[in-house]
CSV table of C-alpha atoms and ligand atoms in Angstrom, one decimal:
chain,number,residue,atom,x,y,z
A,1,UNK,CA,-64.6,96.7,152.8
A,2,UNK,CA,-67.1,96.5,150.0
A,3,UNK,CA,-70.3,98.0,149.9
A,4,UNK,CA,-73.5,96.3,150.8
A,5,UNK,CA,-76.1,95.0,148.1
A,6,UNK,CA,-78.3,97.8,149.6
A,7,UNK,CA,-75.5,100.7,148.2
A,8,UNK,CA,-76.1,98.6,144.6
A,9,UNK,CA,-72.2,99.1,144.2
A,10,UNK,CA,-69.0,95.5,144.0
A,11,UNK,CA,-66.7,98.5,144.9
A,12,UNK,CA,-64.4,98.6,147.8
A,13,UNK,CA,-64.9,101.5,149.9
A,14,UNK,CA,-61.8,103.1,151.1
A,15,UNK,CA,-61.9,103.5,155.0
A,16,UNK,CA,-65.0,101.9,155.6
A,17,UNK,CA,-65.7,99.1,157.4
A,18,UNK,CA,-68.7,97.4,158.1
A,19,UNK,CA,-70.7,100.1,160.2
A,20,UNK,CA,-69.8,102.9,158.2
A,21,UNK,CA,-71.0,101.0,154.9
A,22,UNK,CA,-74.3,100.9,156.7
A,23,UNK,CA,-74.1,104.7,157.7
A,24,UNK,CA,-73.7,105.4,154.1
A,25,UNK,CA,-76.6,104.0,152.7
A,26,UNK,CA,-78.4,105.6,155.5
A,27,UNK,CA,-76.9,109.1,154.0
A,28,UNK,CA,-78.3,108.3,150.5
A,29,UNK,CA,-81.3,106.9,151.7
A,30,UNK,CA,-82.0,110.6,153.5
A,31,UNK,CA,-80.3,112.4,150.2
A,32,UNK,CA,-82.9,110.4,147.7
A,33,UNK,CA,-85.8,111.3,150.8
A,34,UNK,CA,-84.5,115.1,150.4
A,35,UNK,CA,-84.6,114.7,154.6
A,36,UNK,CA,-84.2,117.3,157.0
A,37,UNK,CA,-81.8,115.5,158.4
A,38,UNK,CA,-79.5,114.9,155.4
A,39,UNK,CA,-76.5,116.7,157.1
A,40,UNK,CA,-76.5,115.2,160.3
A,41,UNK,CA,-76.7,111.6,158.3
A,42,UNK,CA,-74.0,112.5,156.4
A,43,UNK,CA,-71.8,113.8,159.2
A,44,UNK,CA,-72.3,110.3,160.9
A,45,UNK,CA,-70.5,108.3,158.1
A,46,UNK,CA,-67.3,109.8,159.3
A,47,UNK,CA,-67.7,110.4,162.7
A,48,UNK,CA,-66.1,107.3,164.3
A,49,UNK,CA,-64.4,106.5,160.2
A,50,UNK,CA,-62.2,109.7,159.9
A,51,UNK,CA,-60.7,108.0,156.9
A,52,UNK,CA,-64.0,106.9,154.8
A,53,UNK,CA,-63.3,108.8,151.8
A,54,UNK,CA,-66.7,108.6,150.1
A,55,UNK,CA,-68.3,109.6,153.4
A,56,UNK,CA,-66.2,112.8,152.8
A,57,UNK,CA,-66.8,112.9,149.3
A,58,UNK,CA,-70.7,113.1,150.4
A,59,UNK,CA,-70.8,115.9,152.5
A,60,UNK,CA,-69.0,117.9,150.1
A,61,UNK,CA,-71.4,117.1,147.6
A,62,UNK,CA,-74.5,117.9,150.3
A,63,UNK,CA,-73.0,121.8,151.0
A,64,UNK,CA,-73.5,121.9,146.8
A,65,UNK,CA,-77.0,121.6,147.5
A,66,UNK,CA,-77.4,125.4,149.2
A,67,UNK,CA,-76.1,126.8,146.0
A,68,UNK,CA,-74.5,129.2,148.5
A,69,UNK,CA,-70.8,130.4,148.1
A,70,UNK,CA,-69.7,130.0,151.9
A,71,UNK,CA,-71.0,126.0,152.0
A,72,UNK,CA,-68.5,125.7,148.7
A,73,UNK,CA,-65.9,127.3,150.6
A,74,UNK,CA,-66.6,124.8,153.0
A,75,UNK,CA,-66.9,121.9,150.8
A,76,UNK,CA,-63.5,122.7,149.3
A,77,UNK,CA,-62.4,122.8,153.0
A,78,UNK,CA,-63.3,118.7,153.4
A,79,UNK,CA,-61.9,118.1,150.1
A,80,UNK,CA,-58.3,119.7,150.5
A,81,UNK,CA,-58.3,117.5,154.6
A,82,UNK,CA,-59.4,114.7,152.7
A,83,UNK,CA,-56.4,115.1,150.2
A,84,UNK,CA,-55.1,112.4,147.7
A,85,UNK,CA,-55.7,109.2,149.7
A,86,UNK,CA,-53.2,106.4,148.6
A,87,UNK,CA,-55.4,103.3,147.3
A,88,UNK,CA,-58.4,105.1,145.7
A,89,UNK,CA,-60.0,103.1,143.3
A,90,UNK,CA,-61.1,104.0,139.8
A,91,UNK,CA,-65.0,104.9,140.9
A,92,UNK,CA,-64.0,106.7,144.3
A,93,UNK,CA,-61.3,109.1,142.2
A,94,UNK,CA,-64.0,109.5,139.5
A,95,UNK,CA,-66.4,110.9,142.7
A,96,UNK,CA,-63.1,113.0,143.7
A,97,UNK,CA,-62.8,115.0,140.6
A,98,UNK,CA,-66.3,115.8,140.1
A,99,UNK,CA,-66.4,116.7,143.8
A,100,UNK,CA,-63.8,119.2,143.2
A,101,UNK,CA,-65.1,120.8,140.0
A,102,UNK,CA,-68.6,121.4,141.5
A,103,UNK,CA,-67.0,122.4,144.7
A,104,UNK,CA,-65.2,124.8,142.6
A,105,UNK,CA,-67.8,126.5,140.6
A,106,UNK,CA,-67.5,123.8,137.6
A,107,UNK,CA,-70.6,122.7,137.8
A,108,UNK,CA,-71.4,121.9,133.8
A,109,UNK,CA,-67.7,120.0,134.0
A,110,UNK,CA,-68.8,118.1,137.6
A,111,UNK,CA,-72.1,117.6,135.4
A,112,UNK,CA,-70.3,115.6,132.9
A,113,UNK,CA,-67.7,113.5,135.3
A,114,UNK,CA,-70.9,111.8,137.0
A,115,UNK,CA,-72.1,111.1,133.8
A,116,UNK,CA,-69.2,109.4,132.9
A,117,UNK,CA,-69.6,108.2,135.8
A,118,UNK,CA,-72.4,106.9,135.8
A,119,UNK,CA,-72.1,105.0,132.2
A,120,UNK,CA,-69.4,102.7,133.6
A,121,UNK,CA,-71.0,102.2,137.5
A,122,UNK,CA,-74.7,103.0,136.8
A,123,UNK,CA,-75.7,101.6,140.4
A,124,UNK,CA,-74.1,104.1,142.4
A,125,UNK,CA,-77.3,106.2,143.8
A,126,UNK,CA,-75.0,108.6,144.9
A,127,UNK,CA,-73.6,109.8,141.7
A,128,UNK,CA,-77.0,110.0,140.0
A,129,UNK,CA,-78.7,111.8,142.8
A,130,UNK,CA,-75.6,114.7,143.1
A,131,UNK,CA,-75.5,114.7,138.9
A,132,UNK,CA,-79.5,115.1,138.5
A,133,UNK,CA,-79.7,117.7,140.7
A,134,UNK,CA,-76.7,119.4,139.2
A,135,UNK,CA,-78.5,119.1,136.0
A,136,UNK,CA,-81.7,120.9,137.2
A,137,UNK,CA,-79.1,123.6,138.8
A,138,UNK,CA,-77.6,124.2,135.1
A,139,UNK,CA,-81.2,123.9,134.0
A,140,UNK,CA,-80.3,120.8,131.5
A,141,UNK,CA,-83.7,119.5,130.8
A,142,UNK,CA,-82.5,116.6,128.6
A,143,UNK,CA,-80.1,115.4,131.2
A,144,UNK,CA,-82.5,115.5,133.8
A,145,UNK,CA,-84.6,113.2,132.2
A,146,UNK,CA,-81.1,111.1,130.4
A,147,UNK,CA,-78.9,110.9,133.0
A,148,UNK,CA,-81.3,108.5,134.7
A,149,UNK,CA,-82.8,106.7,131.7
A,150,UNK,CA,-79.8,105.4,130.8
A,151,UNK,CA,-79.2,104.1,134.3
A,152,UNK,CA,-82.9,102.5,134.7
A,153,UNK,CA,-82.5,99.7,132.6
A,154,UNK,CA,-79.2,98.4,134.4
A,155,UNK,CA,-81.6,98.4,138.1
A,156,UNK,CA,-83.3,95.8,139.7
A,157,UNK,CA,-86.8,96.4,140.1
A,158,UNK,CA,-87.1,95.1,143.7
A,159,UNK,CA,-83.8,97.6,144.4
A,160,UNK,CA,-84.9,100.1,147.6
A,161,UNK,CA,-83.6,103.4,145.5
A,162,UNK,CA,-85.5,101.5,142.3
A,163,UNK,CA,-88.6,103.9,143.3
A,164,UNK,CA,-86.7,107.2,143.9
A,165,UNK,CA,-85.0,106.8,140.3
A,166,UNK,CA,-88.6,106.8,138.7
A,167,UNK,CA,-89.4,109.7,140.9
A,168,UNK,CA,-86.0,111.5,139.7
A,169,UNK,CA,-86.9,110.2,136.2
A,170,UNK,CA,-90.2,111.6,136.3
A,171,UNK,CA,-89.2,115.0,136.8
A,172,UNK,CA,-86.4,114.8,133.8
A,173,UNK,CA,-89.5,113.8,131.2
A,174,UNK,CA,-91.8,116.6,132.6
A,175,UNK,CA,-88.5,119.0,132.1
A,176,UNK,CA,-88.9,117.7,128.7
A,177,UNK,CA,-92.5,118.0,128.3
A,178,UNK,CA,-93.4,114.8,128.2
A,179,UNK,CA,-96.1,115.5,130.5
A,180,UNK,CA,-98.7,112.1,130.5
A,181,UNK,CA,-95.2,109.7,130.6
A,182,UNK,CA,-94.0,111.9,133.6
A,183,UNK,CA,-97.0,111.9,135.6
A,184,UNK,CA,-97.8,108.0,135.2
A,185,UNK,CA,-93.7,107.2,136.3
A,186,UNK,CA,-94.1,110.0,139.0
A,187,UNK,CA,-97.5,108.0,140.5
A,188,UNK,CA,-95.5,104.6,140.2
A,189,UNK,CA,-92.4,106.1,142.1
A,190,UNK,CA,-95.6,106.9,145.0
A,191,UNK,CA,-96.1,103.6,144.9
A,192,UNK,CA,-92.8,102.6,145.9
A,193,UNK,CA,-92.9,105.2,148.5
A,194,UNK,CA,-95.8,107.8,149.4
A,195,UNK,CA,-93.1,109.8,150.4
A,196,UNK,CA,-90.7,109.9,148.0
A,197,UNK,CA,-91.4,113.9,148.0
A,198,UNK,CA,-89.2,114.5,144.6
A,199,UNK,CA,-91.6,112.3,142.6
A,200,UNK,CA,-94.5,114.1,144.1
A,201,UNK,CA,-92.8,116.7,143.0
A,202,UNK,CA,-92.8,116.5,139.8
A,203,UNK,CA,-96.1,115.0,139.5
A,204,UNK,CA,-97.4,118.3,140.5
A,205,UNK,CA,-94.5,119.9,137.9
A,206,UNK,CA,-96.9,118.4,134.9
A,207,UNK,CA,-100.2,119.9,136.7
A,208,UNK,CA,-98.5,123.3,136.8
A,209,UNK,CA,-97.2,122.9,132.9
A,210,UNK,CA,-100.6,122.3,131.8
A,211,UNK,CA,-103.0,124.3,134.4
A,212,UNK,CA,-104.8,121.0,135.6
A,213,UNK,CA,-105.4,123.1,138.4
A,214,UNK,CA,-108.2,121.5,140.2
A,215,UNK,CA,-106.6,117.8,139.8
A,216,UNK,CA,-103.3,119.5,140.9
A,217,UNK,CA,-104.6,121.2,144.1
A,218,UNK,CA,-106.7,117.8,144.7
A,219,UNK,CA,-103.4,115.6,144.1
A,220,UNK,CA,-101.6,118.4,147.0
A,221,UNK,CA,-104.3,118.4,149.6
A,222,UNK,CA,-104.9,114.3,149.0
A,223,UNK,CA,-101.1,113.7,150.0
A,224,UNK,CA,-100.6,116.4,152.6
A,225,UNK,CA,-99.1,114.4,155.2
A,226,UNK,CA,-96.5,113.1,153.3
A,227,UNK,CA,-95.0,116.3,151.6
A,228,UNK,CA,-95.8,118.9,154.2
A,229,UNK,CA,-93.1,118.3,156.5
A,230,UNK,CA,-89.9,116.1,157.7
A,231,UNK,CA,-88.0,116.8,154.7
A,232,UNK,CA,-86.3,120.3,152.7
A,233,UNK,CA,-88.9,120.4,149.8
A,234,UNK,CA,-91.8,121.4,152.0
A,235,UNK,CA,-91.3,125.1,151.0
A,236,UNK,CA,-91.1,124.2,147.5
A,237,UNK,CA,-94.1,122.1,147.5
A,238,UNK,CA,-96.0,124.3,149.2
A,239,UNK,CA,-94.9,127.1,146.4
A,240,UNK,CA,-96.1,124.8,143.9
A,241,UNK,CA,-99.6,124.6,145.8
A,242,UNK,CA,-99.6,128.1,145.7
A,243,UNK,CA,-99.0,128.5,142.1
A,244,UNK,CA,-102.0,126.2,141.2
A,245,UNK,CA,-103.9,128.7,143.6
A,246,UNK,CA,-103.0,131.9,141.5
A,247,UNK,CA,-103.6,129.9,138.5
A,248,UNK,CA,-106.9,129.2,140.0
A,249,UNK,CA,-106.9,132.9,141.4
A,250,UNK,CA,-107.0,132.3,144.9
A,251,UNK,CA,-105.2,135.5,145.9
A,252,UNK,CA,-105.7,135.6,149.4
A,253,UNK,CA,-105.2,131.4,149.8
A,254,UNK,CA,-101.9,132.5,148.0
A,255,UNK,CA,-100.8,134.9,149.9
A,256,UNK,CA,-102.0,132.9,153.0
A,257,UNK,CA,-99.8,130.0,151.9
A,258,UNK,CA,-97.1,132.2,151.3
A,259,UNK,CA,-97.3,133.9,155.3
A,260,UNK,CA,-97.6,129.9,156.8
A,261,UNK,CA,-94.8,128.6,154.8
A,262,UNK,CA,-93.1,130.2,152.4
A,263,UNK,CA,-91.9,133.6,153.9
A,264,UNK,CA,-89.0,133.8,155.2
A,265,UNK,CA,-88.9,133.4,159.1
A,266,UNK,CA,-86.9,133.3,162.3
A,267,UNK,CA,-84.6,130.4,161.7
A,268,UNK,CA,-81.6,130.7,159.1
A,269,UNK,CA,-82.6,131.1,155.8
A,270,UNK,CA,-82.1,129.0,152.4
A,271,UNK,CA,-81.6,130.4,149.0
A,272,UNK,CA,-84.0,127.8,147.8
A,273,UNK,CA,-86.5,128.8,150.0
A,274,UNK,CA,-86.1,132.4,148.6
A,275,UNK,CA,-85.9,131.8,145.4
A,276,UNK,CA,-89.5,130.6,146.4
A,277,UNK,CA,-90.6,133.8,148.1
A,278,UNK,CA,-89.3,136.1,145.7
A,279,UNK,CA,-90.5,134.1,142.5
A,280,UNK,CA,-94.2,134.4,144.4
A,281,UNK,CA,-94.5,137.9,145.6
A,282,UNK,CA,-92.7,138.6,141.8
A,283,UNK,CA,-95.9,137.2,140.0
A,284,UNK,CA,-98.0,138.7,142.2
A,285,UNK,CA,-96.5,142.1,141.5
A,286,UNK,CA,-96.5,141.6,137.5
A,287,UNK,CA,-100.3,141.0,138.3
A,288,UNK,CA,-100.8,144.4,140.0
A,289,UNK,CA,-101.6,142.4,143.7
A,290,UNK,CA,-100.5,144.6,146.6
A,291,UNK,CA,-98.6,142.4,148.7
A,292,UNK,CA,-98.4,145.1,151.4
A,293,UNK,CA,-94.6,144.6,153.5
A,294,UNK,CA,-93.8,141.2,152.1
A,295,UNK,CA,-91.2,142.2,150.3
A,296,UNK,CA,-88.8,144.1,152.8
A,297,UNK,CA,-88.1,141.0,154.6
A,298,UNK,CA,-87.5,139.0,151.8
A,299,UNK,CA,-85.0,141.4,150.3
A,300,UNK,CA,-83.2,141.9,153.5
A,301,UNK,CA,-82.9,137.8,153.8
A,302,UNK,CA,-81.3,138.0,150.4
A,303,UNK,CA,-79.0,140.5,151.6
A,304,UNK,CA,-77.6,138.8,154.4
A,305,UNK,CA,-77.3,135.3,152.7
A,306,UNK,CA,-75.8,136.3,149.4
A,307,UNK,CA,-72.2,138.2,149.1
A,308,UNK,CA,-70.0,137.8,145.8
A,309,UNK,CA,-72.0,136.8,142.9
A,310,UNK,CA,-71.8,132.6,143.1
A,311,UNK,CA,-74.9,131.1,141.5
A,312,UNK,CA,-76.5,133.9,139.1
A,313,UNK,CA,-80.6,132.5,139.3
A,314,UNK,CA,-80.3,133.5,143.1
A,315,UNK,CA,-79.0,137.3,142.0
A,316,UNK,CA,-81.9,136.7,139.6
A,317,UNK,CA,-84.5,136.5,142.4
A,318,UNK,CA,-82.6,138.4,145.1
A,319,UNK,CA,-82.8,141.3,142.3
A,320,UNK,CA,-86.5,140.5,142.0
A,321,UNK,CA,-87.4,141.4,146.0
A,322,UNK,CA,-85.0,144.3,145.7
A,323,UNK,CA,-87.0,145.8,143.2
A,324,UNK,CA,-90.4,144.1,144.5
A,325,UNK,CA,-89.1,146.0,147.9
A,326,UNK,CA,-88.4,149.4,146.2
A,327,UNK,CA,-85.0,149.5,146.7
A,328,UNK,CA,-84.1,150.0,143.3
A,329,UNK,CA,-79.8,151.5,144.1
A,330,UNK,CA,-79.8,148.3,145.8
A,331,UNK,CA,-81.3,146.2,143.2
A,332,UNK,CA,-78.7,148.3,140.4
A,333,UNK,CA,-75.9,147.7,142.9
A,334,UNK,CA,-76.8,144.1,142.7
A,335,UNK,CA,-76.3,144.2,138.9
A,336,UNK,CA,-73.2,146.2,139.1
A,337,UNK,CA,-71.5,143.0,141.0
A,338,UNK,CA,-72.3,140.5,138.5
A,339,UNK,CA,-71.0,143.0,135.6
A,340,UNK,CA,-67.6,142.9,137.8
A,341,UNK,CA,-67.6,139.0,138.7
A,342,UNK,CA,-64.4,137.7,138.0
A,343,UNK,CA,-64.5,134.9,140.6
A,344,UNK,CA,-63.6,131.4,139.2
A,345,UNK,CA,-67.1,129.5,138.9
A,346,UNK,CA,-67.0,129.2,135.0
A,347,UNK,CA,-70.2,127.9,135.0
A,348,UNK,CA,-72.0,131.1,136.8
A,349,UNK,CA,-69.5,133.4,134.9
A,350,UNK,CA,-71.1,131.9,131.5
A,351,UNK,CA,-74.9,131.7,132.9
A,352,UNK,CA,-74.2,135.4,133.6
A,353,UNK,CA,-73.2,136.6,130.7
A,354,UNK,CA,-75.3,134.7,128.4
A,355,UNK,CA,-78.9,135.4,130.4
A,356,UNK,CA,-78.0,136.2,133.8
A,357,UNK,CA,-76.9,139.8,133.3
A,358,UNK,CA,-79.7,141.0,131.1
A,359,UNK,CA,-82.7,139.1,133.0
A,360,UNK,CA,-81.6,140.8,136.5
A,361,UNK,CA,-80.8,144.1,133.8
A,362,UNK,CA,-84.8,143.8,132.5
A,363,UNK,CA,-85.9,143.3,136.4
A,364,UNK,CA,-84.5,146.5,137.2
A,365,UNK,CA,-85.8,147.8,133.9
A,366,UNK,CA,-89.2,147.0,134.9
A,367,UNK,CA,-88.7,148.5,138.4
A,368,UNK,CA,-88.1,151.8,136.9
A,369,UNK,CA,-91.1,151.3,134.2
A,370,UNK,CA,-88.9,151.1,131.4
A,371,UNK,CA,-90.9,148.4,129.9
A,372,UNK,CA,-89.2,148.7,126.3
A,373,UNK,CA,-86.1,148.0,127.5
A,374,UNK,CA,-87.5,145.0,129.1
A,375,UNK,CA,-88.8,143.9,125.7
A,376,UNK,CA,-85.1,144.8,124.2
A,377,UNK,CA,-83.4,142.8,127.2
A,378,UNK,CA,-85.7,139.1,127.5
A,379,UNK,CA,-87.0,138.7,124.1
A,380,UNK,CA,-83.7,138.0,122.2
A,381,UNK,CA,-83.0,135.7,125.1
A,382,UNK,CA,-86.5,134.5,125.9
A,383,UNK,CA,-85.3,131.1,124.3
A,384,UNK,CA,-82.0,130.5,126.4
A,385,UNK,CA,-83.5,131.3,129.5
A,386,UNK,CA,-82.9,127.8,131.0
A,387,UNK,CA,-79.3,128.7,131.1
A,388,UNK,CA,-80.1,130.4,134.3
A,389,UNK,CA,-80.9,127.0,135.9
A,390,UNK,CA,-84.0,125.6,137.6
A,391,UNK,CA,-87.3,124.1,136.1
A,392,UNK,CA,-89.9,125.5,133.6
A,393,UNK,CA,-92.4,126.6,136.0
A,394,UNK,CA,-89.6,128.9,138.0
A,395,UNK,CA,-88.5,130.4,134.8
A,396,UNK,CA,-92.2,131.1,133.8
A,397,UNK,CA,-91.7,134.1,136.3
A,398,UNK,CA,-88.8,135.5,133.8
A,399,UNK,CA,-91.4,134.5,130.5
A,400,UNK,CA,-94.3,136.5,132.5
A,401,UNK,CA,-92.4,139.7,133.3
A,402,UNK,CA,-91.1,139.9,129.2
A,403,UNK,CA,-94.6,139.2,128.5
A,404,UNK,CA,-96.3,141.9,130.7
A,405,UNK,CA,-93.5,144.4,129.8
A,406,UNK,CA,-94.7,143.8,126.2
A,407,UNK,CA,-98.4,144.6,127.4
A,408,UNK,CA,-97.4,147.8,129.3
A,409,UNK,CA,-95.5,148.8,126.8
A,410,UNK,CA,-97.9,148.9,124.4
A,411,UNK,CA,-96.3,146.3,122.5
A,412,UNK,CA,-99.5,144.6,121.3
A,413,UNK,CA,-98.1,142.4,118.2
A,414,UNK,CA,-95.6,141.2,120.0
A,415,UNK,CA,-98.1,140.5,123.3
A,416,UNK,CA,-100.4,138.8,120.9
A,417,UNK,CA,-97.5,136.5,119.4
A,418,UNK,CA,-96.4,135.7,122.9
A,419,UNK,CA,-100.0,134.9,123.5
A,420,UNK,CA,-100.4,132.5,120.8
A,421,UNK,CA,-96.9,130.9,121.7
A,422,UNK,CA,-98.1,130.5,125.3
A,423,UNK,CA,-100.9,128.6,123.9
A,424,UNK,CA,-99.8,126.7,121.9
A,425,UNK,CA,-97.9,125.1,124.3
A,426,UNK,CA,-100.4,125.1,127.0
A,427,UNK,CA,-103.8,125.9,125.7
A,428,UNK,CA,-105.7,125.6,129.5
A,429,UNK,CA,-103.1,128.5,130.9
A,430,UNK,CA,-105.7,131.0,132.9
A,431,UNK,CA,-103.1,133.8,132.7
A,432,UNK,CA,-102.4,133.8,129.4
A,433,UNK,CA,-106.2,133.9,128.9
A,434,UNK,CA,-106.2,137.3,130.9
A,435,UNK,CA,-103.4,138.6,129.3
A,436,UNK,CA,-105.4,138.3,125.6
A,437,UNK,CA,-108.3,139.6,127.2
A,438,UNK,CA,-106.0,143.0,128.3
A,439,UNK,CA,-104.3,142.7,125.1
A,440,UNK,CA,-107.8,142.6,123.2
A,441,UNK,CA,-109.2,145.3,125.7
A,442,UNK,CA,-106.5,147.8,124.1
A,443,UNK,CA,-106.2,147.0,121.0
B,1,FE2,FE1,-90.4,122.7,141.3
């Protein structure tokens, strides 16, 4: 069988017929849609095609998504039923490789297999969706933005996925701080589709990165209905709502926001929602704001979602609401399980030792007020940070705490130099505004 016009792909799909092709564009069509119901789409490609290899292949990739160590486990589970199937061709073993090395813990080598990917088939949607948001997970900002550009030009305009590649590409150039350039492609992915909730995403990235706060919160409440439910970045784009609310210092719409939507609640929790909650209440507690009990819950959700050390930027923010919560053995116990991680995800072993260890290290640090060791922890890292993973704007919660530790510690040169760096990059930033005006106070 060979895959429809819509899949963009001349490749023969092994074990799919007709049916199934059309159940796999419908999976990629939820994937690029970020839909709640991704998994169930992707279940359906194999459900009456037990032997529709890519279909496997995709719901391994989907459990990457979680970030979570038991939904690798079970990834690795579909891979080793799935086997060696006899008859594989070149692109479907290419998909097979880097399915096992991300499954695996691999993820810079999966990274780099859909890139190469990629450069010989740069029409299958499947293997630019899984690599760009590998490349956000390993926090490679030039990939983000590269991985798709050099796809773009090889696309139809009139394609269906055409718009969700601007979208995705739109978010790589605002990684990159190209902000104007990632906000006009983010607006002409909207056109393709109002809902394409990744390019509305990163259209409100490049408010964020340069405090347009009033524009940003317009551009959030004018498209509402679109982003706010139906699909697993509402949490995350409600976050990012909430951010241009502190930045516009709209503490109790913050922490209103955060009770509707971004707390954790009854149903089974996410790490990406968490990383959320804890990256929130985390700013709010650098800024002195009493968040009253919002942090027990969130540390006890870490708790029962995260085991041995897997992906380190969700230690990073489960440390965060340990600390945030007061349980600061807890938080130290956290960090002594990450010293000891010998599991085989090379890629989390190296984020760990290279930023992981000493940003969860300065967290606790600044728990127990040590706020020079803070300073002697971040700032020889404060340019690697992005080794951790994740976007600008969520590492700005590991820039703020180096930068407030520098304050209370009565580090004023330094404060002032982060200041200036801060503005220099962002000259509209409202918090680094109040930071000079502490720094100034004491000096
Ligand atoms: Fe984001």
């Amino acid at each position: 069988m060979t895959f429809s016009n819509h899949a963009n792909t001349r490749s023969p799909a092994t074990g799919a017929d007709a049916a199934a092709v059309e159940l796999y564009d419908a999976a990629i069509d939820a994937q690029l849609r970020v839909s709640t119901d991704v998994g169930e789409v992707w279940e359906a490609t194999v459900a009456d095609h037990p032997g529709f290899v890519l279909g496997h292949i995709g719901r391994a990739y989907l459990r990457g998504w979680s970030s979570e160590e038991p939904a690798f486990t079970e990834a690795r589970g579909i891979l080793a039923d799935l086997g060696e199937p006899p008859g594989l061709d070149d692109r479907e073993r290419r998909h097979l490789a880097a399915a096992w090395a991300y499954t695996t813990g691999d993820l810079l080598g999966a990274a780099e297999r859909l890139a190469a990917l990629s450069a010989v088939y740069p029409h299958d949607s499947l293997a630019l969706a899984v690599g760009h948001l590998l490349d956000f997970f390993v926090g490679d900002a030039v990939m983000l933005r590269d991985r798709i550009g050099r796809a773009l030009p090889h696309w139809d305009r009139s394609h269906p996925h055409y718009g969700f590649l601007l979208g995705m590409y739109a978010f790589g150039l605002e990684e990159c701080g190209a902000y104007q350039e990632a906000e006009e492609t983010g607006m002409r992915a909207l056109e393709h589709d109002a809902r394409d909730v990744w390019a509305l995403h990163a259209v409100a990235h490049t408010h964020e990165m340069q405090s347009r706060v009033r524009a940003g919160l317009d551009f959030m409440a004018e498209r509402r209905a679109d982003w706010e439910d139906g699909n697993l970045l509402a949490v995350h784009n409600t976050w990012h709502e909430a951010l241009l609310l502190l930045g516009d210092g709209q503490i109790e719409a913050v922490l209103a926001s955060y009770d509707r939507v971004v707390a954790p609640g009854e149903g089974p929790l996410a790490a990406l929602d968490m990383v959320d909650a804890s990256a929130l209440l985390w700013r709010l507690h650098l800024d002195r704001v009493d968040v009253g009990e919002r942090w027990q819950p969130v540390a006890q959700g870490w708790e029962s979602i995260l085991d041995e050390p897997w992906y380190v930027f969700n230690d990073v923010h489960a440390v965060m609401a340990l600390v945030g919560a007061g349980r600061l053995g807890d938080a130290r116990n956290r960090v002594e399980r990450l010293v000891r991680d010998r599991s085989a995800a090379s890629t989390n072993i190296a984020m760990t030792t290279q930023v992981g260890l000493p940003i969860c290290s300065a967290i606790v640090a600044f728990g127990e007020r040590r706020y020079r060791d803070v300073v002697d922890l971040l700032h020889p890292i404060r340019r690697n940070v992005h080794l951790m993973g994740g976007s600008n704007a969520q590492r700005d919660a590991v820039a703020r705490t180096l930068f407030e530790a520098a304050i209370r510690a009565g580090e004023g040169d330094l404060a002032r130099a982060i200041a200036a760096e801060r503005t220099d990059i962002n000259s509209a930033d409202p918090y680094t505004r109040r930071q000079l005006s502490r720094i100034t106070a004491v000096a």
